[in-house]
Amino acid sequence: KIYSTRQKLWRTKSCFPSGVFVADKSRSGIYINGTLNWAATHSSSSSSSTSSLSTIISYDMSRDVFKELLGPVCCKRGCFTLTLGDLRGSLSMVCYCKGANADVWVMKEFGEEESWSKILSISGLTEFVRPVWISNDLVVLLEFRSGLA
């Protein structure tokens, strides 16, 4: 459902991509280029195409439409949590891989699925992180559940 502050009412959008669910409903959408974006999962994640690819639901507020975007190719198996963020105005995604690391990806051209670029790989994490800021020389400020690092 979408709430309109102008009309002061809730309405249901019927064009939401079928078989796709927002992964973490407690998080707000990430605002990039007039869109709100959420990490999402497919209802049948057993297929090989969805187990190696992440999904993003993008809502274009000016056109009032939802679109499904493919995220970066993360781990072939075991990529279990995806966190979206905004790094310098670009959509970013952290892919956590069991027993391995967390990879930070940036979509260099919003909406262009081929423009995902892995900018950082972090090993030895014991909790989930969200990148907050990145410098020109790849110094990254990370937000942990316990605070910033």
PDB file of C-alpha atoms in Angstrom:
ATOM      1  CA  LYS A   1       0.000   0.000   0.000  1.00  0.00           C
ATOM      2  CA  ILE A   2       1.090   3.560  -0.690  1.00  0.00           C
ATOM      3  CA  TYR A   3       0.027   6.558   1.386  1.00  0.00           C
ATOM      4  CA  SER A   4      -0.612   9.852  -0.394  1.00  0.00           C
ATOM      5  CA  THR A   5      -0.043  12.879   1.844  1.00  0.00           C
ATOM      6  CA  ARG A   6      -1.721  15.089  -0.738  1.00  0.00           C
ATOM      7  CA  GLN A   7      -4.918  13.002  -0.912  1.00  0.00           C
ATOM      8  CA  LYS A   8      -4.576  11.734   2.682  1.00  0.00           C
ATOM      9  CA  LEU A   9      -5.432   8.146   1.805  1.00  0.00           C
ATOM     10  CA  TRP A  10      -3.926   4.700   1.362  1.00  0.00           C
ATOM     11  CA  ARG A  11      -4.116   2.977  -1.998  1.00  0.00           C
ATOM     12  CA  THR A  12      -3.064  -0.417  -3.263  1.00  0.00           C
ATOM     13  CA  LYS A  13      -0.758  -0.765  -6.256  1.00  0.00           C
ATOM     14  CA  SER A  14      -1.611  -3.745  -8.438  1.00  0.00           C
ATOM     15  CA  CYS A  15       1.538  -3.556 -10.577  1.00  0.00           C
ATOM     16  CA  PHE A  16       3.922  -4.795  -7.854  1.00  0.00           C
ATOM     17  CA  PRO A  17       6.155  -7.522  -9.360  1.00  0.00           C
ATOM     18  CA  SER A  18       4.644 -10.932  -8.633  1.00  0.00           C
ATOM     19  CA  GLY A  19       6.540 -13.535  -6.644  1.00  0.00           C
ATOM     20  CA  VAL A  20       8.886 -10.927  -5.142  1.00  0.00           C
ATOM     21  CA  PHE A  21       8.909  -9.926  -1.473  1.00  0.00           C
ATOM     22  CA  VAL A  22      10.718  -7.133   0.367  1.00  0.00           C
ATOM     23  CA  ALA A  23      13.440  -8.859   2.408  1.00  0.00           C
ATOM     24  CA  ASP A  24      13.389  -6.575   5.473  1.00  0.00           C
ATOM     25  CA  LYS A  25      10.126  -4.688   5.955  1.00  0.00           C
ATOM     26  CA  SER A  26      11.490  -2.913   9.044  1.00  0.00           C
ATOM     27  CA  ARG A  27      13.974  -0.870   6.941  1.00  0.00           C
ATOM     28  CA  SER A  28      13.015   2.241   5.024  1.00  0.00           C
ATOM     29  CA  GLY A  29      13.553   2.318   1.286  1.00  0.00           C
ATOM     30  CA  ILE A  30      16.792   3.846  -0.012  1.00  0.00           C
ATOM     31  CA  TYR A  31      16.152   7.055  -1.974  1.00  0.00           C
ATOM     32  CA  ILE A  32      18.141   7.314  -5.242  1.00  0.00           C
ATOM     33  CA  ASN A  33      17.252   9.468  -8.286  1.00  0.00           C
ATOM     34  CA  GLY A  34      13.562   9.898  -7.406  1.00  0.00           C
ATOM     35  CA  THR A  35      13.076   6.236  -6.517  1.00  0.00           C
ATOM     36  CA  LEU A  36      12.720   4.252  -3.297  1.00  0.00           C
ATOM     37  CA  ASN A  37      14.549   0.918  -3.335  1.00  0.00           C
ATOM     38  CA  TRP A  38      14.355  -2.232  -1.197  1.00  0.00           C
ATOM     39  CA  ALA A  39      16.314  -5.493  -1.167  1.00  0.00           C
ATOM     40  CA  ALA A  40      13.927  -8.290  -2.135  1.00  0.00           C
ATOM     41  CA  THR A  41      13.697 -12.052  -2.501  1.00  0.00           C
ATOM     42  CA  HIS A  42      11.813 -14.364  -4.840  1.00  0.00           C
ATOM     43  CA  SER A  43       9.151 -16.677  -3.431  1.00  0.00           C
ATOM     44  CA  SER A  44      10.858 -19.660  -5.101  1.00  0.00           C
ATOM     45  CA  SER A  45      14.513 -19.007  -4.332  1.00  0.00           C
ATOM     46  CA  SER A  46      15.466 -22.578  -5.206  1.00  0.00           C
ATOM     47  CA  SER A  47      15.928 -21.872  -8.906  1.00  0.00           C
ATOM     48  CA  SER A  48      19.512 -21.386 -10.023  1.00  0.00           C
ATOM     49  CA  SER A  49      18.779 -17.981 -11.540  1.00  0.00           C
ATOM     50  CA  THR A  50      17.592 -16.453  -8.273  1.00  0.00           C
ATOM     51  CA  SER A  51      20.074 -18.188  -5.988  1.00  0.00           C
ATOM     52  CA  SER A  52      23.015 -16.397  -7.592  1.00  0.00           C
ATOM     53  CA  LEU A  53      21.322 -13.079  -8.339  1.00  0.00           C
ATOM     54  CA  SER A  54      19.923 -10.559  -5.896  1.00  0.00           C
ATOM     55  CA  THR A  55      16.762  -8.578  -6.539  1.00  0.00           C
ATOM     56  CA  ILE A  56      15.794  -4.979  -5.834  1.00  0.00           C
ATOM     57  CA  ILE A  57      12.301  -3.510  -5.897  1.00  0.00           C
ATOM     58  CA  SER A  58      12.422   0.087  -7.109  1.00  0.00           C
ATOM     59  CA  TYR A  59       9.453   2.469  -6.847  1.00  0.00           C
ATOM     60  CA  ASP A  60       9.621   5.478  -9.189  1.00  0.00           C
ATOM     61  CA  MET A  61       7.706   8.146  -7.272  1.00  0.00           C
ATOM     62  CA  SER A  62       7.184  10.541 -10.192  1.00  0.00           C
ATOM     63  CA  ARG A  63       5.837   7.855 -12.552  1.00  0.00           C
ATOM     64  CA  ASP A  64       4.088   5.873  -9.768  1.00  0.00           C
ATOM     65  CA  VAL A  65       5.440   2.518 -10.971  1.00  0.00           C
ATOM     66  CA  PHE A  66       7.356  -0.392  -9.453  1.00  0.00           C
ATOM     67  CA  LYS A  67      10.245  -2.053 -11.257  1.00  0.00           C
ATOM     68  CA  GLU A  68      12.375  -5.069 -10.442  1.00  0.00           C
ATOM     69  CA  LEU A  69      16.132  -4.584 -10.811  1.00  0.00           C
ATOM     70  CA  LEU A  70      18.726  -7.320 -10.702  1.00  0.00           C
ATOM     71  CA  GLY A  71      21.460  -6.791  -8.181  1.00  0.00           C
ATOM     72  CA  PRO A  72      25.065  -7.849  -8.594  1.00  0.00           C
ATOM     73  CA  VAL A  73      26.078 -11.472  -8.940  1.00  0.00           C
ATOM     74  CA  CYS A  74      27.032 -12.240  -5.352  1.00  0.00           C
ATOM     75  CA  CYS A  75      28.138 -15.600  -4.047  1.00  0.00           C
ATOM     76  CA  LYS A  76      27.013 -18.562  -6.120  1.00  0.00           C
ATOM     77  CA  ARG A  77      25.595 -20.158  -2.965  1.00  0.00           C
ATOM     78  CA  GLY A  78      25.163 -18.940   0.568  1.00  0.00           C
ATOM     79  CA  CYS A  79      24.573 -15.238  -0.082  1.00  0.00           C
ATOM     80  CA  PHE A  80      22.058 -14.864   2.689  1.00  0.00           C
ATOM     81  CA  THR A  81      21.550 -11.198   3.530  1.00  0.00           C
ATOM     82  CA  LEU A  82      21.458  -8.166   1.300  1.00  0.00           C
ATOM     83  CA  THR A  83      21.634  -4.607   2.621  1.00  0.00           C
ATOM     84  CA  LEU A  84      20.980  -1.592   0.400  1.00  0.00           C
ATOM     85  CA  GLY A  85      22.511   1.830   0.925  1.00  0.00           C
ATOM     86  CA  ASP A  86      23.317   5.164  -0.690  1.00  0.00           C
ATOM     87  CA  LEU A  87      27.005   5.796  -1.346  1.00  0.00           C
ATOM     88  CA  ARG A  88      27.624   9.216  -2.891  1.00  0.00           C
ATOM     89  CA  GLY A  89      24.229   9.194  -4.580  1.00  0.00           C
ATOM     90  CA  SER A  90      24.698   5.707  -6.016  1.00  0.00           C
ATOM     91  CA  LEU A  91      22.761   2.629  -4.990  1.00  0.00           C
ATOM     92  CA  SER A  92      24.966   0.257  -3.012  1.00  0.00           C
ATOM     93  CA  MET A  93      24.442  -3.298  -1.833  1.00  0.00           C
ATOM     94  CA  VAL A  94      26.280  -5.401   0.712  1.00  0.00           C
ATOM     95  CA  CYS A  95      26.118  -9.157   0.084  1.00  0.00           C
ATOM     96  CA  TYR A  96      26.942 -11.315   3.112  1.00  0.00           C
ATOM     97  CA  CYS A  97      28.232 -14.748   2.222  1.00  0.00           C
ATOM     98  CA  LYS A  98      28.256 -17.592   4.740  1.00  0.00           C
ATOM     99  CA  GLY A  99      31.729 -18.498   5.905  1.00  0.00           C
ATOM    100  CA  ALA A 100      33.320 -15.992   3.564  1.00  0.00           C
ATOM    101  CA  ASN A 101      32.969 -12.229   3.571  1.00  0.00           C
ATOM    102  CA  ALA A 102      30.812  -9.228   2.844  1.00  0.00           C
ATOM    103  CA  ASP A 103      31.104  -7.678  -0.599  1.00  0.00           C
ATOM    104  CA  VAL A 104      30.207  -4.007  -1.150  1.00  0.00           C
ATOM    105  CA  TRP A 105      28.808  -3.282  -4.619  1.00  0.00           C
ATOM    106  CA  VAL A 106      27.857   0.052  -6.233  1.00  0.00           C
ATOM    107  CA  MET A 107      25.503   0.572  -9.187  1.00  0.00           C
ATOM    108  CA  LYS A 108      27.436   3.226 -11.121  1.00  0.00           C
ATOM    109  CA  GLU A 109      24.517   4.086 -13.454  1.00  0.00           C
ATOM    110  CA  PHE A 110      21.183   3.806 -11.667  1.00  0.00           C
ATOM    111  CA  GLY A 111      18.834   1.383 -13.415  1.00  0.00           C
ATOM    112  CA  GLU A 112      21.633  -0.126 -15.513  1.00  0.00           C
ATOM    113  CA  GLU A 113      22.006  -3.639 -14.109  1.00  0.00           C
ATOM    114  CA  GLU A 114      25.298  -4.162 -15.964  1.00  0.00           C
ATOM    115  CA  SER A 115      26.888  -1.237 -14.106  1.00  0.00           C
ATOM    116  CA  TRP A 116      27.305  -3.035 -10.736  1.00  0.00           C
ATOM    117  CA  SER A 117      30.915  -2.850  -9.566  1.00  0.00           C
ATOM    118  CA  LYS A 118      32.387  -4.564  -6.494  1.00  0.00           C
ATOM    119  CA  ILE A 119      34.379  -1.915  -4.647  1.00  0.00           C
ATOM    120  CA  LEU A 120      35.285  -3.725  -1.449  1.00  0.00           C
ATOM    121  CA  SER A 121      35.369  -7.151   0.158  1.00  0.00           C
ATOM    122  CA  ILE A 122      35.449  -7.384   3.968  1.00  0.00           C
ATOM    123  CA  SER A 123      36.369 -10.608   5.749  1.00  0.00           C
ATOM    124  CA  GLY A 124      35.943 -11.659   9.360  1.00  0.00           C
ATOM    125  CA  LEU A 125      32.664  -9.885  10.085  1.00  0.00           C
ATOM    126  CA  THR A 126      30.660 -11.104  13.060  1.00  0.00           C
ATOM    127  CA  GLU A 127      27.630  -8.883  12.464  1.00  0.00           C
ATOM    128  CA  PHE A 128      25.834  -7.178   9.591  1.00  0.00           C
ATOM    129  CA  VAL A 129      27.101  -3.816   8.362  1.00  0.00           C
ATOM    130  CA  ARG A 130      25.854  -0.983   6.191  1.00  0.00           C
ATOM    131  CA  PRO A 131      28.285   1.293   4.332  1.00  0.00           C
ATOM    132  CA  VAL A 132      27.556   4.918   5.247  1.00  0.00           C
ATOM    133  CA  TRP A 133      30.303   6.847   3.466  1.00  0.00           C
ATOM    134  CA  ILE A 134      33.215   6.154   1.139  1.00  0.00           C
ATOM    135  CA  SER A 135      36.173   8.380   0.262  1.00  0.00           C
ATOM    136  CA  ASN A 136      37.947   8.728  -3.082  1.00  0.00           C
ATOM    137  CA  ASP A 137      40.693   6.372  -1.901  1.00  0.00           C
ATOM    138  CA  LEU A 138      38.170   3.732  -0.696  1.00  0.00           C
ATOM    139  CA  VAL A 139      38.189   4.527   3.020  1.00  0.00           C
ATOM    140  CA  VAL A 140      34.771   3.277   4.118  1.00  0.00           C
ATOM    141  CA  LEU A 141      32.705   4.276   7.158  1.00  0.00           C
ATOM    142  CA  LEU A 142      30.595   1.290   8.218  1.00  0.00           C
ATOM    143  CA  GLU A 143      27.536   1.213  10.449  1.00  0.00           C
ATOM    144  CA  PHE A 144      27.267  -1.841  12.681  1.00  0.00           C
ATOM    145  CA  ARG A 145      24.263  -2.597  14.862  1.00  0.00           C
ATOM    146  CA  SER A 146      26.438  -1.534  17.790  1.00  0.00           C
ATOM    147  CA  GLY A 147      27.540   1.774  16.193  1.00  0.00           C
ATOM    148  CA  LEU A 148      29.906   3.269  13.597  1.00  0.00           C
ATOM    149  CA  ALA A 149      33.393   2.005  12.753  1.00  0.00           C
TER     150      ALA A 149
END
